[in-house]
Structures are given as structure tokens and as C-alpha cells.
Amino acid sequence: MNTTTQEVIFGIAFFVLIVTVIFIIARYTYLIRKAMAENGLQAPKTITKSRLMHFGGILIGLGLGLMVSSVFTLMELSEDTADLLIWGTIVLFGGFGLIVAHLLEEKFGR
């Protein structure tokens, strides 16, 4: 398989993955709101402080991941290894940011 074919396949797979994740999140949100309505509860319509904290934690983590991953561009690595390390670092720091935001919310938020 040549490089162009691989790029097309990965592009389509990435698009399908994004659409699938959005569908799962939308379906889950719908089912939660439906269950709340059946029990007489009303779903919150506003953006809460915890959602903003989680979103901010993810963004800060991704930013830190981008800064740390820039170190790998200075090293003499193969392109595949550098890509793996860069994307892995970005995702890892994004996850750490979400975990830290969750822990801070539990400690100080409620």
C-alpha cells in the first residue's frame, strides 16, 4: 500500500472515529435527560463551574503537552517515532489535566 492510500484510509478512519464519538456522547446525553424527565427531574441548562473547570484543565493539559512535545522535534528521531512521541505526550498531558481538574473540583468545588 502506498503512502497516499494509507493517508486516505487514516483520514477516513479518523473522521469515522470523530463522528462515532460525537454520536455516543449525544446518545448518552439524550438517554440521561430522558431518564431525568421520567423521574420528574429537570436537566441543568447552564454551563456549570465544574464543566468549565474540566474544560480548562483539558486545555491547560493540552497546552503543556504541546510545549513538552516540542522537545521531541529537536531530537534526531525517525518521523514515525517523533509523531508517536508528540501525539502521545499531547494526549497524556490532556488526560492529566482532566484528572487534576476533577481532583480540584472534588476538593474545593462542591
PDB file of C-alpha atoms in Angstrom:
ATOM      1  CA  MET A   1       0.000   0.000   0.000  1.00  0.00           C
ATOM      2  CA  ASN A   2       1.461   3.358  -0.920  1.00  0.00           C
ATOM      3  CA  THR A   3       1.586   6.407   1.309  1.00  0.00           C
ATOM      4  CA  THR A   4      -1.311   8.225  -0.342  1.00  0.00           C
ATOM      5  CA  THR A   5      -3.644   5.269   0.128  1.00  0.00           C
ATOM      6  CA  GLN A   6      -2.653   4.990   3.789  1.00  0.00           C
ATOM      7  CA  GLU A   7      -3.281   8.691   4.340  1.00  0.00           C
ATOM      8  CA  VAL A   8      -6.731   8.430   2.779  1.00  0.00           C
ATOM      9  CA  ILE A   9      -7.607   5.382   4.879  1.00  0.00           C
ATOM     10  CA  PHE A  10      -6.370   7.040   8.078  1.00  0.00           C
ATOM     11  CA  GLY A  11      -8.242  10.249   7.205  1.00  0.00           C
ATOM     12  CA  ILE A  12     -11.485   8.364   6.684  1.00  0.00           C
ATOM     13  CA  ALA A  13     -10.930   6.309   9.845  1.00  0.00           C
ATOM     14  CA  PHE A  14     -10.265   9.478  11.845  1.00  0.00           C
ATOM     15  CA  PHE A  15     -13.435  11.109  10.521  1.00  0.00           C
ATOM     16  CA  VAL A  16     -15.493   7.995  11.300  1.00  0.00           C
ATOM     17  CA  LEU A  17     -13.992   7.874  14.793  1.00  0.00           C
ATOM     18  CA  ILE A  18     -14.894  11.517  15.481  1.00  0.00           C
ATOM     19  CA  VAL A  19     -18.455  11.020  14.198  1.00  0.00           C
ATOM     20  CA  THR A  20     -18.817   7.878  16.338  1.00  0.00           C
ATOM     21  CA  VAL A  21     -17.620   9.648  19.482  1.00  0.00           C
ATOM     22  CA  ILE A  22     -19.997  12.558  18.884  1.00  0.00           C
ATOM     23  CA  PHE A  23     -22.872  10.126  18.296  1.00  0.00           C
ATOM     24  CA  ILE A  24     -22.124   8.207  21.511  1.00  0.00           C
ATOM     25  CA  ILE A  25     -21.927  11.420  23.552  1.00  0.00           C
ATOM     26  CA  ALA A  26     -25.151  12.771  22.050  1.00  0.00           C
ATOM     27  CA  ARG A  27     -26.962   9.459  22.605  1.00  0.00           C
ATOM     28  CA  TYR A  28     -25.725   9.216  26.201  1.00  0.00           C
ATOM     29  CA  THR A  29     -26.801  12.795  26.923  1.00  0.00           C
ATOM     30  CA  TYR A  30     -30.221  12.114  25.395  1.00  0.00           C
ATOM     31  CA  LEU A  31     -30.728   8.984  27.493  1.00  0.00           C
ATOM     32  CA  ILE A  32     -29.684  10.785  30.687  1.00  0.00           C
ATOM     33  CA  ARG A  33     -32.075  13.667  30.031  1.00  0.00           C
ATOM     34  CA  LYS A  34     -34.874  11.233  29.155  1.00  0.00           C
ATOM     35  CA  ALA A  35     -34.344   9.293  32.396  1.00  0.00           C
ATOM     36  CA  MET A  36     -34.292  12.533  34.386  1.00  0.00           C
ATOM     37  CA  ALA A  37     -37.543  13.686  32.750  1.00  0.00           C
ATOM     38  CA  GLU A  38     -39.219  10.357  33.533  1.00  0.00           C
ATOM     39  CA  ASN A  39     -38.254  10.772  37.194  1.00  0.00           C
ATOM     40  CA  GLY A  40     -39.534  14.350  37.342  1.00  0.00           C
ATOM     41  CA  LEU A  41     -36.120  15.983  37.388  1.00  0.00           C
ATOM     42  CA  GLN A  42     -35.042  18.797  35.127  1.00  0.00           C
ATOM     43  CA  ALA A  43     -31.659  18.713  33.437  1.00  0.00           C
ATOM     44  CA  PRO A  44     -29.478  21.755  34.075  1.00  0.00           C
ATOM     45  CA  LYS A  45     -29.393  24.096  31.102  1.00  0.00           C
ATOM     46  CA  THR A  46     -26.464  26.265  32.156  1.00  0.00           C
ATOM     47  CA  ILE A  47     -22.760  25.668  31.947  1.00  0.00           C
ATOM     48  CA  THR A  48     -21.644  24.783  35.434  1.00  0.00           C
ATOM     49  CA  LYS A  49     -18.449  25.708  37.197  1.00  0.00           C
ATOM     50  CA  SER A  50     -17.286  22.080  37.124  1.00  0.00           C
ATOM     51  CA  ARG A  51     -17.726  21.836  33.348  1.00  0.00           C
ATOM     52  CA  LEU A  52     -15.663  24.975  32.885  1.00  0.00           C
ATOM     53  CA  MET A  53     -13.036  23.615  35.268  1.00  0.00           C
ATOM     54  CA  HIS A  54     -12.818  20.333  33.349  1.00  0.00           C
ATOM     55  CA  PHE A  55     -12.655  22.143  30.009  1.00  0.00           C
ATOM     56  CA  GLY A  56      -9.955  24.460  31.338  1.00  0.00           C
ATOM     57  CA  GLY A  57      -7.995  21.515  32.740  1.00  0.00           C
ATOM     58  CA  ILE A  58      -8.063  19.773  29.379  1.00  0.00           C
ATOM     59  CA  LEU A  59      -6.943  22.916  27.543  1.00  0.00           C
ATOM     60  CA  ILE A  60      -4.134  23.619  30.011  1.00  0.00           C
ATOM     61  CA  GLY A  61      -3.032  19.980  29.808  1.00  0.00           C
ATOM     62  CA  LEU A  62      -3.058  20.055  26.008  1.00  0.00           C
ATOM     63  CA  GLY A  63      -1.053  23.284  26.026  1.00  0.00           C
ATOM     64  CA  LEU A  64       1.522  21.804  28.382  1.00  0.00           C
ATOM     65  CA  GLY A  65       1.621  18.675  26.226  1.00  0.00           C
ATOM     66  CA  LEU A  66       2.330  20.790  23.150  1.00  0.00           C
ATOM     67  CA  MET A  67       5.140  22.601  24.944  1.00  0.00           C
ATOM     68  CA  VAL A  68       6.727  19.400  26.247  1.00  0.00           C
ATOM     69  CA  SER A  69       6.321  17.602  22.914  1.00  0.00           C
ATOM     70  CA  SER A  70       8.264  20.356  21.155  1.00  0.00           C
ATOM     71  CA  VAL A  71      11.380  18.840  22.757  1.00  0.00           C
ATOM     72  CA  PHE A  72      10.966  15.781  20.520  1.00  0.00           C
ATOM     73  CA  THR A  73      11.233  17.934  17.390  1.00  0.00           C
ATOM     74  CA  LEU A  74      14.797  18.860  18.380  1.00  0.00           C
ATOM     75  CA  MET A  75      15.905  15.217  18.631  1.00  0.00           C
ATOM     76  CA  GLU A  76      17.222  13.121  15.782  1.00  0.00           C
ATOM     77  CA  LEU A  77      14.305  10.654  15.636  1.00  0.00           C
ATOM     78  CA  SER A  78      12.613   8.935  12.755  1.00  0.00           C
ATOM     79  CA  GLU A  79       9.419  10.609  11.614  1.00  0.00           C
ATOM     80  CA  ASP A  80       7.188   7.813  12.911  1.00  0.00           C
ATOM     81  CA  THR A  81       8.837   7.779  16.342  1.00  0.00           C
ATOM     82  CA  ALA A  82       8.663  11.556  16.648  1.00  0.00           C
ATOM     83  CA  ASP A  83       4.967  11.570  15.649  1.00  0.00           C
ATOM     84  CA  LEU A  84       4.181   8.870  18.180  1.00  0.00           C
ATOM     85  CA  LEU A  85       6.002  10.660  20.984  1.00  0.00           C
ATOM     86  CA  ILE A  86       4.497  14.045  20.135  1.00  0.00           C
ATOM     87  CA  TRP A  87       0.893  12.842  19.929  1.00  0.00           C
ATOM     88  CA  GLY A  88       1.321  10.559  22.938  1.00  0.00           C
ATOM     89  CA  THR A  89       2.645  13.433  25.032  1.00  0.00           C
ATOM     90  CA  ILE A  90      -0.199  15.742  23.997  1.00  0.00           C
ATOM     91  CA  VAL A  91      -2.879  13.156  24.799  1.00  0.00           C
ATOM     92  CA  LEU A  92      -1.180  12.155  28.056  1.00  0.00           C
ATOM     93  CA  PHE A  93      -0.971  15.732  29.309  1.00  0.00           C
ATOM     94  CA  GLY A  94      -4.588  16.365  28.257  1.00  0.00           C
ATOM     95  CA  GLY A  95      -5.642  13.377  30.366  1.00  0.00           C
ATOM     96  CA  PHE A  96      -3.556  14.576  33.296  1.00  0.00           C
ATOM     97  CA  GLY A  97      -5.193  17.993  33.017  1.00  0.00           C
ATOM     98  CA  LEU A  98      -8.636  16.414  33.193  1.00  0.00           C
ATOM     99  CA  ILE A  99      -7.657  14.300  36.200  1.00  0.00           C
ATOM    100  CA  VAL A 100      -6.229  17.327  38.020  1.00  0.00           C
ATOM    101  CA  ALA A 101      -9.375  19.364  37.257  1.00  0.00           C
ATOM    102  CA  HIS A 102     -11.532  16.532  38.616  1.00  0.00           C
ATOM    103  CA  LEU A 103      -9.464  16.235  41.800  1.00  0.00           C
ATOM    104  CA  LEU A 104      -9.553  20.002  42.341  1.00  0.00           C
ATOM    105  CA  GLU A 105     -13.312  20.019  41.856  1.00  0.00           C
ATOM    106  CA  GLU A 106     -13.778  17.275  44.441  1.00  0.00           C
ATOM    107  CA  LYS A 107     -11.517  19.034  46.921  1.00  0.00           C
ATOM    108  CA  PHE A 108     -12.626  22.647  46.501  1.00  0.00           C
ATOM    109  CA  GLY A 109     -15.618  22.757  44.171  1.00  0.00           C
ATOM    110  CA  ARG A 110     -18.658  21.404  45.904  1.00  0.00           C
TER     111      ARG A 110
END
